[in-house]
Coordinates of C-alpha atoms in Angstrom, one line a residue:
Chain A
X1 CA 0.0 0.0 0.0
X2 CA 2.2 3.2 -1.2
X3 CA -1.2 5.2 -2.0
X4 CA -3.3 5.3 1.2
X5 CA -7.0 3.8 0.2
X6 CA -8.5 4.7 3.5
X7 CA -11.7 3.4 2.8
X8 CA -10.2 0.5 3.1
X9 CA -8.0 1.0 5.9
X10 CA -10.4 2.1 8.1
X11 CA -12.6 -1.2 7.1
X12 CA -9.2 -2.7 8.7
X13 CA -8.8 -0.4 11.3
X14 CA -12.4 -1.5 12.5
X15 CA -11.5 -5.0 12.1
X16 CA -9.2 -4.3 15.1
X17 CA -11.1 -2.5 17.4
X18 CA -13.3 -5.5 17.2
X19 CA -10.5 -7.9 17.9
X20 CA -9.7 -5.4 21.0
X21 CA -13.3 -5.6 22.1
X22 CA -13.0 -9.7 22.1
X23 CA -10.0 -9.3 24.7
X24 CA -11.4 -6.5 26.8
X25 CA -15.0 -6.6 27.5
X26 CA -15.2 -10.2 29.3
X27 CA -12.4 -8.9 31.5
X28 CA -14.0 -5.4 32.2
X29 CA -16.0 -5.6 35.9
X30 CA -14.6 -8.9 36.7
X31 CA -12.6 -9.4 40.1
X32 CA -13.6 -5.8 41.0
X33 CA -11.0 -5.8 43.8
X34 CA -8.3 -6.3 41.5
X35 CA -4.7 -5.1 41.9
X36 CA -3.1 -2.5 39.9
X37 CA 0.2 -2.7 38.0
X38 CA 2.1 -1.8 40.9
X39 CA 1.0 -4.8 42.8
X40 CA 3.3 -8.0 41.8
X41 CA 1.5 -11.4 41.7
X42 CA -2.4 -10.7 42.3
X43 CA -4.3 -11.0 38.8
X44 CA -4.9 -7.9 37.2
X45 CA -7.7 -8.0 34.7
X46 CA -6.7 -4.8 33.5
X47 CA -2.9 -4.9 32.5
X48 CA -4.4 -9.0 31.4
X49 CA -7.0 -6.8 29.0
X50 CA -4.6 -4.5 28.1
X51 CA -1.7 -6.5 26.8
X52 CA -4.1 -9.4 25.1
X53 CA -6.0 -6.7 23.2
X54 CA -2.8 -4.9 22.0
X55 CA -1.5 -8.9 21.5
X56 CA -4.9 -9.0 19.4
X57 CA -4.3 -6.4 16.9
X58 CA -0.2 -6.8 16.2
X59 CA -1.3 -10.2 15.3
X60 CA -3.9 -8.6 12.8
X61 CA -1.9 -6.0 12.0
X62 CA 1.4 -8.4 11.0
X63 CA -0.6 -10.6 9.0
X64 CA -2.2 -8.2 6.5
X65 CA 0.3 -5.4 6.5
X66 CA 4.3 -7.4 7.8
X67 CA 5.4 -3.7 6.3
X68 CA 3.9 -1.7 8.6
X69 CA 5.3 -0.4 12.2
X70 CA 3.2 -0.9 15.2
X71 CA 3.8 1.3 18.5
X72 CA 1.6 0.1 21.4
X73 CA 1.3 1.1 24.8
X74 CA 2.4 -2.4 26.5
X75 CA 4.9 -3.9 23.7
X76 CA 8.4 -2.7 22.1
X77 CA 8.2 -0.7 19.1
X78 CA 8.0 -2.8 16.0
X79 CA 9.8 -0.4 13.2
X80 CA 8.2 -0.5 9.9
X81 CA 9.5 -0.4 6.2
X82 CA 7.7 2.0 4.9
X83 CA 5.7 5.3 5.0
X84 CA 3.1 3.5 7.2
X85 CA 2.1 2.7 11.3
X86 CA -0.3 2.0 13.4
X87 CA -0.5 3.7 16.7
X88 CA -2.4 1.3 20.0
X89 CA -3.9 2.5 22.9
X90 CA -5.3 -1.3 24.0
X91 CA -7.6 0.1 27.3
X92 CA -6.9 4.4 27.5
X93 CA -8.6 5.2 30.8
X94 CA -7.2 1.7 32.9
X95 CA -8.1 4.0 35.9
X96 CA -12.1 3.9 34.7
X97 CA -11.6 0.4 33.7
X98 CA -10.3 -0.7 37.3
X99 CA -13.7 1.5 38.4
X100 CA -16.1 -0.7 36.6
X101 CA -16.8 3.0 34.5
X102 CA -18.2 2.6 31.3
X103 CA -15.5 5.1 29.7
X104 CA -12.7 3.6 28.8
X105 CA -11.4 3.5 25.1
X106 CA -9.5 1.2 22.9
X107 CA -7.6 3.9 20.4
X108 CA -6.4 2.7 16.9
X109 CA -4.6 5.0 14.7
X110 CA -2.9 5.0 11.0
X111 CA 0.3 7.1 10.5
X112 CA 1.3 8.2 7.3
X113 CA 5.1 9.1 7.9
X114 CA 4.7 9.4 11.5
X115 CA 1.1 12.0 11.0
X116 CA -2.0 10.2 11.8
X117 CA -4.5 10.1 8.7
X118 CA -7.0 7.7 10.5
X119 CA -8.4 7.2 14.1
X120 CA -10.9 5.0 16.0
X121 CA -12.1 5.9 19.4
X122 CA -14.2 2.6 20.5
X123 CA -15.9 3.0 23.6
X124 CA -16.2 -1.0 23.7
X125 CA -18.7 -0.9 27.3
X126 CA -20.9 1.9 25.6
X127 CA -21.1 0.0 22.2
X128 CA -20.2 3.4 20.3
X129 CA -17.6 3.8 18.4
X130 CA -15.8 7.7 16.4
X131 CA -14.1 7.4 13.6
X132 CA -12.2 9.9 11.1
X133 CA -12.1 10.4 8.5
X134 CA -15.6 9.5 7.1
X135 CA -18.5 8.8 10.0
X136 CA -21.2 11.1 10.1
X137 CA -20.3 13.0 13.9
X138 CA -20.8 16.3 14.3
X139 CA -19.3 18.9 16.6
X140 CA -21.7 21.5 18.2
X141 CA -20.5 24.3 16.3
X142 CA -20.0 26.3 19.8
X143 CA -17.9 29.4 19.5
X144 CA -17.7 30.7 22.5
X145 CA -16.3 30.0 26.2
X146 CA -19.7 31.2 27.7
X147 CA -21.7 28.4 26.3
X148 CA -19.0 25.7 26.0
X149 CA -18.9 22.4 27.9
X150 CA -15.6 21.9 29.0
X151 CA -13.8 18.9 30.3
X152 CA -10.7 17.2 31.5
X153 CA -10.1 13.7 32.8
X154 CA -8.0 15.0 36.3
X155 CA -7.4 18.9 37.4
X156 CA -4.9 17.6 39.7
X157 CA -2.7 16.2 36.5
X158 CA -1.7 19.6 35.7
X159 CA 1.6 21.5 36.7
X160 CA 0.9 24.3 38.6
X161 CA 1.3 26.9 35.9
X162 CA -0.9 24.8 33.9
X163 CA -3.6 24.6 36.4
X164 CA -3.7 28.8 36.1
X165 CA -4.4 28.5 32.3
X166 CA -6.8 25.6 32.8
X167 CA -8.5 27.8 35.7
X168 CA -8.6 30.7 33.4
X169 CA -10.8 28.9 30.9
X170 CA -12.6 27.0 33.2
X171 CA -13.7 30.2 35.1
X172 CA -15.6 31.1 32.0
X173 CA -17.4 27.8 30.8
X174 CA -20.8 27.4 31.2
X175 CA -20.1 23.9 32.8
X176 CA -16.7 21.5 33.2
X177 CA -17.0 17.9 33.8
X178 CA -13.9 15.4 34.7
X179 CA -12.9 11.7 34.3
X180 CA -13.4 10.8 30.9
X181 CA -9.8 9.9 29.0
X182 CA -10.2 10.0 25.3
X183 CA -14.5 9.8 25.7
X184 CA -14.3 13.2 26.4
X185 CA -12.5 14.0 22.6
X186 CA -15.0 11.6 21.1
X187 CA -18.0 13.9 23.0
X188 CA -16.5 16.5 21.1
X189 CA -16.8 15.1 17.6
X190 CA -20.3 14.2 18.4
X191 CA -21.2 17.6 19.7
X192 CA -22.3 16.8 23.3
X193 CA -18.9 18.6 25.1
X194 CA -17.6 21.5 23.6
X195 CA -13.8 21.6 24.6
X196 CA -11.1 19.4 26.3
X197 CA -7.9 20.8 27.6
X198 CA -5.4 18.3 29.0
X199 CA -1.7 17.9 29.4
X200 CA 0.5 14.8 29.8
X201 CA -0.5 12.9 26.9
X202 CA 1.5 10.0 25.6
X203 CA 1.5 9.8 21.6
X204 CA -0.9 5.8 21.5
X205 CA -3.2 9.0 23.9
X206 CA -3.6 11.5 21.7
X207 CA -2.8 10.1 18.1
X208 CA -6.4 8.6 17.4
X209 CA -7.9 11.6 18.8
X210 CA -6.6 13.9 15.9
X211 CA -9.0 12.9 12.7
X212 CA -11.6 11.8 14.9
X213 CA -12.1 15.6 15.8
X214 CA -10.9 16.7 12.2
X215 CA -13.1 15.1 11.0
X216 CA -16.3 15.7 12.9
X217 CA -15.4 19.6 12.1
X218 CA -13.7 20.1 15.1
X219 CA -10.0 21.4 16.0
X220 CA -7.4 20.1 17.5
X221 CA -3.6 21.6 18.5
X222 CA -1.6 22.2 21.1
X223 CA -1.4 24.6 24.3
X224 CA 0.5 27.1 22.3
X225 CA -1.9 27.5 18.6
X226 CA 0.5 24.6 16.8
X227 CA 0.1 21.0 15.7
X228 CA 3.1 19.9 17.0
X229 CA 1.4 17.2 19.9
X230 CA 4.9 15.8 21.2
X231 CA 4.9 18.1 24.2
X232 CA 1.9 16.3 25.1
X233 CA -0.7 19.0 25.8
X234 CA -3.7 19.3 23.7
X235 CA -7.0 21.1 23.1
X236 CA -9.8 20.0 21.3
X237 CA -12.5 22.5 20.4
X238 CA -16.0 22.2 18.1
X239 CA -14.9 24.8 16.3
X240 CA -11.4 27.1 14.7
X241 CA -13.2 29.8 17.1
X242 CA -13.4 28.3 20.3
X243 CA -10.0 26.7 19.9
X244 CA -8.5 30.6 19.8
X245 CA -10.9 31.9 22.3
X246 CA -9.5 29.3 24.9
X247 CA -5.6 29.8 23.7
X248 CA -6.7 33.6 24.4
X249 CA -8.0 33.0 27.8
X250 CA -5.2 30.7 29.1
X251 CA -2.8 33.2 28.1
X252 CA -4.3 36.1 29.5
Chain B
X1 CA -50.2 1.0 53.8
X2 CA -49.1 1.3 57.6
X3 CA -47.3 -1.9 57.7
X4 CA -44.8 -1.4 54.8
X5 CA -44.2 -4.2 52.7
X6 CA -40.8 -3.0 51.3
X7 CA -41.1 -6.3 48.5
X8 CA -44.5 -4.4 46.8
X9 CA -43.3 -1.2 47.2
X10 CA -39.9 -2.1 45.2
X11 CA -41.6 -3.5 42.7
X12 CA -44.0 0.2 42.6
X13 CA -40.4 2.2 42.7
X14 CA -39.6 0.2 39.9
X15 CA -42.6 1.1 37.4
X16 CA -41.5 4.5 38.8
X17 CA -38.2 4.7 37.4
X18 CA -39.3 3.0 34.2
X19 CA -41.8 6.0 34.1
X20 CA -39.0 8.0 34.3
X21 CA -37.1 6.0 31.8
X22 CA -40.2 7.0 29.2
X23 CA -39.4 10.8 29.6
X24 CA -35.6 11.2 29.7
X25 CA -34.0 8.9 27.9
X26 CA -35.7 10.1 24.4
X27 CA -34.9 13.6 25.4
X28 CA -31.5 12.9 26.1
X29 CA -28.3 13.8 23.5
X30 CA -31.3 15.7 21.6
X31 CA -30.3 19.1 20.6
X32 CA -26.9 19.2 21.8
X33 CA -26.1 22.9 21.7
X34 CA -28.9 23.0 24.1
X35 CA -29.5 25.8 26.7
X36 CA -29.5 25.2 30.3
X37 CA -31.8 26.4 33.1
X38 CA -30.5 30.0 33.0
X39 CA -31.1 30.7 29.7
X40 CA -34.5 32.0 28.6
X41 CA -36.5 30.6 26.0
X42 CA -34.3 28.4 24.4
X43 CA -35.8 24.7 24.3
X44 CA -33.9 22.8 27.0
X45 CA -34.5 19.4 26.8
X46 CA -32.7 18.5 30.7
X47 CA -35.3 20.7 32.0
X48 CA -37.9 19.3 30.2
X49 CA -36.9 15.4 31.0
X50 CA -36.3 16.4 34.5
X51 CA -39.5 18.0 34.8
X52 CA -41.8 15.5 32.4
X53 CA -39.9 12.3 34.7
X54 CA -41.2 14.0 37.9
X55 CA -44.8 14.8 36.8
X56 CA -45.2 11.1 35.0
X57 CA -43.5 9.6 38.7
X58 CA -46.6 12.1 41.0
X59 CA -48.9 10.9 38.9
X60 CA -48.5 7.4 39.5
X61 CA -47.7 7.8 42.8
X62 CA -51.4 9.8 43.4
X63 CA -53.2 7.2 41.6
X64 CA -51.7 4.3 43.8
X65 CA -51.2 5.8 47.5
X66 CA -52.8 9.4 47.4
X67 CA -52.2 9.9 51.0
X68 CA -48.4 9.6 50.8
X69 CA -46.3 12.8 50.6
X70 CA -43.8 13.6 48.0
X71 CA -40.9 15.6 48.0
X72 CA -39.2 16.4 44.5
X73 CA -36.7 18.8 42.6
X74 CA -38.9 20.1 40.3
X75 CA -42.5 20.9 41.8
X76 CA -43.6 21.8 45.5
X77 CA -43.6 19.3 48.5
X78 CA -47.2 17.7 48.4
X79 CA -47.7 17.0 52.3
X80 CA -48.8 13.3 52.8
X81 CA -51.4 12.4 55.2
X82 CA -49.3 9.5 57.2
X83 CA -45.9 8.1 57.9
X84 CA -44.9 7.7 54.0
X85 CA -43.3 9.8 51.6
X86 CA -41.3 9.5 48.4
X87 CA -38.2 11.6 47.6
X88 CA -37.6 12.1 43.7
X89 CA -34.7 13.4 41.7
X90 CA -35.8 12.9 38.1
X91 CA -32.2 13.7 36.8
X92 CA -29.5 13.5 39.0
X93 CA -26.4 14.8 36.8
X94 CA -27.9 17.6 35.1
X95 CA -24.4 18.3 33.7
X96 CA -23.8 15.0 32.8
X97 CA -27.0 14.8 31.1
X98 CA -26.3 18.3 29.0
X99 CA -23.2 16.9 28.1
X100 CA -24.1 13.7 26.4
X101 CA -22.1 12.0 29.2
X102 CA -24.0 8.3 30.2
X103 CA -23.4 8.9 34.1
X104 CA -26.7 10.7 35.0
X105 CA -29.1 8.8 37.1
X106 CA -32.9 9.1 38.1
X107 CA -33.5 8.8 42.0
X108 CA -36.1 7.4 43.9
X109 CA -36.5 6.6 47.9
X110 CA -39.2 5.9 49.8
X111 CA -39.1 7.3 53.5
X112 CA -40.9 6.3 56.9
X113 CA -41.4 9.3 59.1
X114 CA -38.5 11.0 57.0
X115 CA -36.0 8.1 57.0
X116 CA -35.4 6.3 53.8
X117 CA -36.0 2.6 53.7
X118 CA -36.2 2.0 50.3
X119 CA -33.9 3.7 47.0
X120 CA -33.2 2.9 43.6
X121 CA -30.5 4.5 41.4
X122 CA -31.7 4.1 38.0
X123 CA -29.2 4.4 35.4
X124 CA -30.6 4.7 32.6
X125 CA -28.8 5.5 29.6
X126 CA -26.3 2.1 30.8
X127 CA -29.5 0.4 31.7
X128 CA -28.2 -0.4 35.3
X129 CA -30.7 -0.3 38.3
X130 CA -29.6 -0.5 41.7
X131 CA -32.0 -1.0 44.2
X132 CA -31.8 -1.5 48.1
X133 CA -33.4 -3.3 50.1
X134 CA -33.0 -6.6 48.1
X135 CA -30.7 -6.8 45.1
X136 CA -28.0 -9.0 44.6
X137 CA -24.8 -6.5 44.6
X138 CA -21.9 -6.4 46.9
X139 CA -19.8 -4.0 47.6
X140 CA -15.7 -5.0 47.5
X141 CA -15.1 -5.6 50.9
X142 CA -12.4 -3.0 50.6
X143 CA -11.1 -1.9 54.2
X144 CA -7.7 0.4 53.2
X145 CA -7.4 3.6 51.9
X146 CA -4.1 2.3 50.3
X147 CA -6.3 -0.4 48.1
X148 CA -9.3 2.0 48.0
X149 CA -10.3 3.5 44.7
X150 CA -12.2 7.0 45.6
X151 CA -14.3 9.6 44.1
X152 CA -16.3 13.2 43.8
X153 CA -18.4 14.6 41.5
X154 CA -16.9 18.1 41.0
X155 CA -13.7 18.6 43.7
X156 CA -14.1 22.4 42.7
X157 CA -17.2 22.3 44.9
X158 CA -15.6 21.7 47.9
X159 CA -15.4 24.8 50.3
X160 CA -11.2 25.8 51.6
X161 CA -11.8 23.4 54.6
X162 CA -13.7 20.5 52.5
X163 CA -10.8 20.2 50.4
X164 CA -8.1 19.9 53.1
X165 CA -9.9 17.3 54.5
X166 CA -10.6 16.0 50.9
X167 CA -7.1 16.3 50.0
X168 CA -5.7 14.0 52.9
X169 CA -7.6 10.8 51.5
X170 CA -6.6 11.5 47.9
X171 CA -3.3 11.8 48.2
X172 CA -4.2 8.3 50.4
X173 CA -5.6 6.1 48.1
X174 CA -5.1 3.9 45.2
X175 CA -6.6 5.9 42.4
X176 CA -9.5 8.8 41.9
X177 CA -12.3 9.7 39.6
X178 CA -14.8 12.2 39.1
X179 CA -17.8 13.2 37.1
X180 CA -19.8 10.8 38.6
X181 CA -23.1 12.3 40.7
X182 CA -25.0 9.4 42.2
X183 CA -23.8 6.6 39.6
X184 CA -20.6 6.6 42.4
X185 CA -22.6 5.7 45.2
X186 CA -23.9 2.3 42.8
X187 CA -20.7 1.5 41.7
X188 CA -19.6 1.8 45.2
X189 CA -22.9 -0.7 46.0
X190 CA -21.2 -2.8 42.9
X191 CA -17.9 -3.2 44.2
X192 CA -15.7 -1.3 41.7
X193 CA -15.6 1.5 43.2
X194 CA -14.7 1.7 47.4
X195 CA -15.1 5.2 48.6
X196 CA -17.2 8.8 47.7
X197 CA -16.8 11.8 49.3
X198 CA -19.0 14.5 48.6
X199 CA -20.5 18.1 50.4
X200 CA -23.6 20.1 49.4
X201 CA -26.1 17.2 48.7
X202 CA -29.5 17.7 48.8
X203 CA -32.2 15.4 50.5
X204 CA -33.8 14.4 46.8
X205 CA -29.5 14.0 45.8
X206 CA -28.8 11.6 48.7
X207 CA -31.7 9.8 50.7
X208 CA -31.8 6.8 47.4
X209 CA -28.1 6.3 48.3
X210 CA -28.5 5.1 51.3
X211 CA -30.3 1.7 51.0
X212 CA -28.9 0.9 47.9
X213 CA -25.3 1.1 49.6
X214 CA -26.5 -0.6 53.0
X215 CA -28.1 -3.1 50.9
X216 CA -24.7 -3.8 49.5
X217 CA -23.0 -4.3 52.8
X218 CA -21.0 -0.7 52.8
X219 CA -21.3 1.9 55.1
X220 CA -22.8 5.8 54.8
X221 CA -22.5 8.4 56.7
X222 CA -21.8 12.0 57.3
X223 CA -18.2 13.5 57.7
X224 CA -18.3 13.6 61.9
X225 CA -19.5 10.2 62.0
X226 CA -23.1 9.9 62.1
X227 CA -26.6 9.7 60.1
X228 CA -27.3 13.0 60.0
X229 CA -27.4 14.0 56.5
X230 CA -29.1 17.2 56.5
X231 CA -25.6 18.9 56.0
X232 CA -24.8 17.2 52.4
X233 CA -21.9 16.3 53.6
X234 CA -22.1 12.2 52.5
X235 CA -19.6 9.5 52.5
X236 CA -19.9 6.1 51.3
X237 CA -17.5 3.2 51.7
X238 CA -17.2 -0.7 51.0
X239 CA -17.1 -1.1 54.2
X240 CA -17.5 0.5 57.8
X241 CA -13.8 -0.2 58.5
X242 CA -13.3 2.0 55.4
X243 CA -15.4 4.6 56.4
X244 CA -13.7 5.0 59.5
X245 CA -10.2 4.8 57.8
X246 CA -11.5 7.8 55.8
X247 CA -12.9 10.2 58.8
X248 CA -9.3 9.3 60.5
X249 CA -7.3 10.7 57.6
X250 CA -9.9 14.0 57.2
X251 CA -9.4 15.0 60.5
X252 CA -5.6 14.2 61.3

């Protein structure tokens, strides 16, 4: 594949976040007093869920496409020969998972040269699942901080410079709600919140977030007005407007 | 009804919540740019559901035991002529529910002489119903803060003093959440959650919570210790020895 069919792809890509679902669900809620991975020994059904979904797709992924790189959450790197990778995020949100919460993600995403041209958010417990490009999601078209629904998955995540911008905007939202990992982003392409703000994001966070948005007629950049997502803090918005109305307020 | 028999009146808080069910769930992730209750004119379907749930709950509540009282958000206190009343929040998450977000609830407890002996949280949008007394959960048996995952709905609505005390179990425990309103307390009822913490509940926010969680084997109280709940000041816990571990580590 040197010319990117992506109708096809994302036929694939889907084909994977099915696989994921086949590893996660039937270990989602069980042994609710599960250990963490800090805890040697005790069974973990979510590090189990995690590594057998990401297991799951490489195994997909190296079948159809041996060319392509894979970088996943819980394995090595697998370097590519080509133009072309897949990004993993088995379980984003392990904390909801270990909660019994219904919003964890499995997040699947196609890199062209390293920039992702294809994301799946599957919210396997909710049955729903974003996609971009194609899908038929909408943002809300909200423009400004006064009516915007705002979220982030912790406030206590951020740096303390960080917390003032984030306090900035969230002083003048019409309502901020927390906890919901790459849901929130997926809310966003569907119109329901209006802006996410959030800091510390890995690459397998953040990569399948990016057309999902785009392509729901949302934007997506960085804390600073870029596209350059490696410093890990990111701001998805319904619309170009909101997007520079909250860079505005966090500087000011 | 001076004798209660808790068995038929479950199954009558039952047709109440799938009353409820009738009236918000259509209404819900309809017109997402919605306003809220501040904003004049504009059709708002939360207030609408919230208010349509509570009428369709009173009116079968007045067809089947016209002398009991009612207490609920949306309407004046009808008085009841006895011992019985029935406390009603027809969305509990307002914010959860403008926001597309699957975590709002519809509560319903019946009281004796102002005590509640019978609650259901009725999740609707997961289709999850937690009831108390009865039910088959159980709640973890969790009885550390260091094993204990915790939550609040909004830690920005804790007063200065609130969020010291707050602060000393979070930096405590095994992991936090938020965002959750009332679906908390039934995942703590569940077993996948151990621990919420919460100030400024209202009687129609908190008197389902308690049977459910009882029912479940966890523990609720206030933040000094006891049953008062008129403060809004609520804490539930897998367990009573967790509940105690949590007022230690607010007050020291």
């Amino acid at each position: 594949m040197d010319d990117c069919d992506l109708e096809t792809m994302m036929r694939f890509a889907e084909r994977l976040a099915d696989a994921a679902r086949a590893e996660t669900l039937p270990r989602w809620r069980t042994g609710c007093a599960a250990a963490d991975k800090n805890e040697g020994g005790a069974w973990d059904p979510v590090t189990e869920a995690d590594r057998e979904a990401e297991r799951a797709m490489r195994r997909l992924i190296e079948a159809e496409f041996p060319d392509h790189g894979i970088q996943g959450e819980e394995f090595p790197e697998k370097k590519g020969k080509g133009r072309w990778s897949w990004s993993l995020d088995p379980v984003d949100g392990t904390r909801a998972f270990v909660c019994g919460l219904p919003s964890w993600t499995t997040l699947i995403a196609l890199l062209d040269e390293g920039q992702p041209v294809l994301g799946v958010i599957d919210a396997a417990p909710l049955d729903e699942r974003y996609v971009g490009p194609g899908g038929d999601r909408k943002t809300s078209g909200c423009t400004t901080l006064a009516e915007a629904r705002l979220s982030t998955t912790d406030p206590y995540l951020f740096s303390a410079a960080e917390t003032q911008a984030w306090d900035r905007v969230r002083q003048r939202v019409r309502t901020t709600r927390y906890g919901l990992d790459a849901y929130g982003y997926a809310r966003v392409a569907a119109g329901s919140l209006d802006l996410v703000i959030e800091a510390g994001l890995k690459p397998h966070d953040y990569n399948a977030l990016i057309p999902v948005v785009c392509a729901a007629g949302g934007a997506i950049g960085n804390w600073e007005g870029g596209e350059d997502f490696s410093g890990g803090r990111v701001i998805a918005a319904a619309t170009p407007g909101l997007y520079r109305a909250a860079l505005e307020a966090m500087r000011s």
